[in-house]
Structures are given as C-alpha cells and as structure tokens.
Short mmCIF file of C-alpha atoms in Angstrom, two decimals:
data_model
loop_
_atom_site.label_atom_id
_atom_site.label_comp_id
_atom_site.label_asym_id
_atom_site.label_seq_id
_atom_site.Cartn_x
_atom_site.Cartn_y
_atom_site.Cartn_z
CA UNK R 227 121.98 146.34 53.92
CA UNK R 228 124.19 144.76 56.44
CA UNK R 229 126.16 148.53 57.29
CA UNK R 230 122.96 150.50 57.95
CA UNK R 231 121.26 147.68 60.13
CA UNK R 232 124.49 147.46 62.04
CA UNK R 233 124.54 151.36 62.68
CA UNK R 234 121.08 151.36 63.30
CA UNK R 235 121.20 148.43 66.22
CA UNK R 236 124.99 149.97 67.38
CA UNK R 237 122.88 153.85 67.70
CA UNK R 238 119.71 152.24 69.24
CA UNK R 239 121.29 150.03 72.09
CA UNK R 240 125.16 149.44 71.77
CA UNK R 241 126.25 145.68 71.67
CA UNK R 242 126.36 142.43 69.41
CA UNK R 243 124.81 143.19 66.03
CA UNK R 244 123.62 139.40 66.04
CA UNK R 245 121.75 137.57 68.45
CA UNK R 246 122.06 133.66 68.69
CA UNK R 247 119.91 130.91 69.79
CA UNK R 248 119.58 127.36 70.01
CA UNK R 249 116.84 125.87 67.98
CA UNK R 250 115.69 122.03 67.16
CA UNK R 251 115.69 121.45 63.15
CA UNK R 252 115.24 118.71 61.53
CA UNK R 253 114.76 114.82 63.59
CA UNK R 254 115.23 117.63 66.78
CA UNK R 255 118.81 117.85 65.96
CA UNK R 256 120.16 120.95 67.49
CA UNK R 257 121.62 124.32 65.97
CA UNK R 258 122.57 127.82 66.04
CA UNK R 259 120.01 130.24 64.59
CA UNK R 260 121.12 133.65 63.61
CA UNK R 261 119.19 137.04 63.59
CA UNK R 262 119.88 140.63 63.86
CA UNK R 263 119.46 141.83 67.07
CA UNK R 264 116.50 142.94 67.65
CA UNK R 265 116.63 143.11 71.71
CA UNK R 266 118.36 145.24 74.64
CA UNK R 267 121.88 143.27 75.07
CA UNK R 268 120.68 141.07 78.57
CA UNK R 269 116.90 140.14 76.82
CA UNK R 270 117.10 136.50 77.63
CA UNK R 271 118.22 137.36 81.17
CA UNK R 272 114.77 139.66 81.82
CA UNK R 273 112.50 137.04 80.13
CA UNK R 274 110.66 135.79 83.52
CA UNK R 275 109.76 139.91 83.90
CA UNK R 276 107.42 139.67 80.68
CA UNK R 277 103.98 138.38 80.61
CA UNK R 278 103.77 135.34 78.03
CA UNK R 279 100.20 135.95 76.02
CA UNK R 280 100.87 133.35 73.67
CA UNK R 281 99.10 129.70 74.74
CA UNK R 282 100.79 126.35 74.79
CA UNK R 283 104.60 126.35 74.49
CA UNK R 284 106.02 129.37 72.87
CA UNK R 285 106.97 132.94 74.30
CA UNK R 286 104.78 135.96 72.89
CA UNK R 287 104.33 139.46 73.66
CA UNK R 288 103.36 141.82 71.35
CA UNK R 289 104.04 144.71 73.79
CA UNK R 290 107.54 142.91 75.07
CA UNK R 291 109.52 145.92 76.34
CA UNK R 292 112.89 144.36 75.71
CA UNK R 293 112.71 144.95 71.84
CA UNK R 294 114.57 147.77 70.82
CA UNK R 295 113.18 150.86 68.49
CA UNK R 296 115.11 149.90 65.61
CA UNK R 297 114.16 146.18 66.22
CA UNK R 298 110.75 146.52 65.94
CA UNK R 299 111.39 148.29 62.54
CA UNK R 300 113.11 144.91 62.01
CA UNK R 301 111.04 142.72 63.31
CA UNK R 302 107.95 144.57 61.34
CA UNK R 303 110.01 144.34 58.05
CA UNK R 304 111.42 140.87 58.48
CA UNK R 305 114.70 142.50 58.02
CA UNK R 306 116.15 140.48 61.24
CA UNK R 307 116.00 137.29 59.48
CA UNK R 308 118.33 137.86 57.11
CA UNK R 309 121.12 136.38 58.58
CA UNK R 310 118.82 133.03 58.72
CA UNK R 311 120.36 132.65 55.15
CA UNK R 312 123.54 131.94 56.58
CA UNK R 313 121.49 128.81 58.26
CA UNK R 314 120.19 128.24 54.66
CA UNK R 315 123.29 127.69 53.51
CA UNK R 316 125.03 125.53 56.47
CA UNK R 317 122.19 122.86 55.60
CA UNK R 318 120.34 123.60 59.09
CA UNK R 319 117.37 125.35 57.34
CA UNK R 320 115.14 125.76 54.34
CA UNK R 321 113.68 128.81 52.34
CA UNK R 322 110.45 127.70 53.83
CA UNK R 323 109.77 124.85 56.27
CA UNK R 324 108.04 125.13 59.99
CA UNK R 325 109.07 126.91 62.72
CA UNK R 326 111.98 126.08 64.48
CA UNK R 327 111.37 125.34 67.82
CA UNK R 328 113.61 125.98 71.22
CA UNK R 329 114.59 123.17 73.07
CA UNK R 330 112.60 124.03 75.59
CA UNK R 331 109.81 124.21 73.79
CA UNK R 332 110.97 120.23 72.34
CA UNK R 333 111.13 118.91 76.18
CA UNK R 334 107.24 119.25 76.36
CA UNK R 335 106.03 118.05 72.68
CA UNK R 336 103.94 114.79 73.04
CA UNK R 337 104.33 112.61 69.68
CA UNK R 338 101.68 114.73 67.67
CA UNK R 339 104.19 117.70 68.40
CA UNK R 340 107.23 115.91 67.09
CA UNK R 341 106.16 115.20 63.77
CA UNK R 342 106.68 118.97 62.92
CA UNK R 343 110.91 117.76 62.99
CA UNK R 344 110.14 115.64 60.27
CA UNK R 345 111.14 118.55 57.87
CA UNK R 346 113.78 121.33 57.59
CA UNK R 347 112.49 124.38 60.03
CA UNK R 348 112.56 127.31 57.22
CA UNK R 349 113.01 130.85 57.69
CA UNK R 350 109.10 131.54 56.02
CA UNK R 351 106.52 128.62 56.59
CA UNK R 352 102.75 128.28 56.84
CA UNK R 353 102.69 130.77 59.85
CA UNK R 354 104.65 133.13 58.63
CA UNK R 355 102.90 133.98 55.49
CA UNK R 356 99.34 133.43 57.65
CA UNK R 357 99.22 134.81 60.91
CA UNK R 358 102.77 136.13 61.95
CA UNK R 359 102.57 137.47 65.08
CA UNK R 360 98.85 136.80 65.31
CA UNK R 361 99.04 133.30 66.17
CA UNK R 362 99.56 132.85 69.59
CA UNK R 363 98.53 129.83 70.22
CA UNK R 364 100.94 126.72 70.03
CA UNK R 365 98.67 124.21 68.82
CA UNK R 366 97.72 126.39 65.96
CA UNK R 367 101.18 126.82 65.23
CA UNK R 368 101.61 122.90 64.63
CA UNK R 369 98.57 122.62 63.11
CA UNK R 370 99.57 125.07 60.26
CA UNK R 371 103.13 123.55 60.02
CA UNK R 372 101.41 119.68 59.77
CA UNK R 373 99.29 121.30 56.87
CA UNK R 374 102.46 122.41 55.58
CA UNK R 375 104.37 119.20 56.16
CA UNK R 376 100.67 117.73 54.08
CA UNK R 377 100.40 119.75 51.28
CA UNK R 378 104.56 119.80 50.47
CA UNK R 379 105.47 120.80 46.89
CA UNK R 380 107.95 123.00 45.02
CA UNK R 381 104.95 125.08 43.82
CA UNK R 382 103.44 125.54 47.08
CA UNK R 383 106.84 126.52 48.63
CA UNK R 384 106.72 129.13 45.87
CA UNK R 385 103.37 130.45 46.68
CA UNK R 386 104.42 130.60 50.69
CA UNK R 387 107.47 132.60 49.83
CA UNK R 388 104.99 135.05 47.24
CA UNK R 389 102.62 135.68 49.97
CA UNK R 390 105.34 135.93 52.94
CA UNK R 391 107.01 139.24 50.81
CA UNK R 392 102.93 140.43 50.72
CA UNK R 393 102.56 140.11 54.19
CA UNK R 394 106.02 141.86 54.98
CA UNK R 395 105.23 144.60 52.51
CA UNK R 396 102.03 144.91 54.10
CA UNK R 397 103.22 144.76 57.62
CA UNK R 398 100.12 142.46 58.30
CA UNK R 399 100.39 140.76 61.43
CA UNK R 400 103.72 141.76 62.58
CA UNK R 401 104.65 143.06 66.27
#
C-alpha cells in the first residue's frame, strides 16, 4: 500500500510523504507520531488562518482547507495512520489506548485531564470507534478515554478494534 499512497500524496501536493508531530504518551512522556501526509507541505505554518470549531483544547475543522484531495481520501479511510504502527512497535503506542495529546494541548490539562496519560495513547480508542470526527468537544474526548481507561480488558480492546474497521468501512463520522 505504501507505493500507491506515496504516488498519490507526491501527484496531489509534492513533498514529504510523512508528516511528524510531537505527542504526550504515556506519564506525558514525549514522542514522535507518524502519519501519511495528509496536508499541503507548510500546514502547521497556516494553522492561526483556520477557524477551530472544536471546544476545549484540541484543533478541529471539518472544512480545514489545508488537507489535501488525496488526504481526505486518507483521512476518511484511516489509511494515514498506518505508519502509527511503526509507533506500535517502538513501545510509544498501543493498538488501542486514548488519544494522544499535543503538548500544547498537556500545558492546559488540570489533574482530571492528566489521568488520560495513565495509559499507552493507541492508534484506535474509545473515540475513534464512537464519534471520530464528530466529537468536538475536549471534555467529551476525556470523558470517553476515562471510560476507556475504566472498563480496560483484552476483550474490550478487541471489540474497539471490531467496531473501529466498521466505522472506517462505513466512513461514519470521518472528515
């Protein structure tokens, strides 16, 4: 898969076939995530030019003109997460764990916040497999990843990953 996605983001909008970013994983230690680039090359640069609709502290717009043709096929399929694996491996993530935050995001969690770094951040979670791109608002976000962090077991962690491949297939609640 790795050939046709790099084409495919090389045709769309020439530059790095990866994008990486700093996020907080587990006890807030940080790391490198890695993604396909789903972006024009100087995204992080235009940021401040995009309306945030998303409530709290996290960055969302489901309209955000920075993203690419081919990566909303790849955000809408999942298919730039992939290369998360890579962070599966290195020890820095789980199959499915909470979101992994910025460290921007970190400087303004109160305690409550905080106890979401109590696990591996995983590349599906809680709101992944219910809401996507729906939920835009933080403290729903932690809320869904303390359930998580609650209701831990291999089995459930199975059922999250079953229903995250629905939702993709579906394209439910994807930008």
């Amino acid at each position: 898969m790795l050939l046709p996605i790099a084409v495919a983001i090389y045709l769309d909008n020439p530059g790095p076939l990866f994008y990486c970013q700093t996020r907080c994983g587990y006890r807030g230690q940080s790391f490198r995530i890695w993604k396909f680039r789903s972006m024009i090359v100087n995204a992080d640069q235009l940021k401040h030019t995009v309306v945030n609709q998303a409530k709290g502290h996290i960055f969302k717009n489901d309209r955000d003109p920075r993203i690419t043709k081919v990566g909303r096929f790849l955000r809408r399929t999942s298919l730039d997460e992939l290369p998360q694996f890579w962070n599966v491996l290195k020890g820095e993530m789980s199959l499915v764990g909470t979101r992994p935050p910025t460290p921007d995001e970190v400087k303004k969690y109160n305690n409550r916040h905080w106890k979401r770094l109590d696990v591996k951040p995983g590349i599906t979670g809680e709101w992944q497999a219910n809401g996507r791109s729906s939920v835009t608002n933080f403290e729903d976000i932690v809320n869904l990843d303390l359930r998580y962090m609650e209701q831990w077991s291999i089995a459930y962690d199975l059922g999250l990953i079953l229903k995250t491949i629905l939702v993709v297939v579906k394209r439910k609640g994807a930008c």
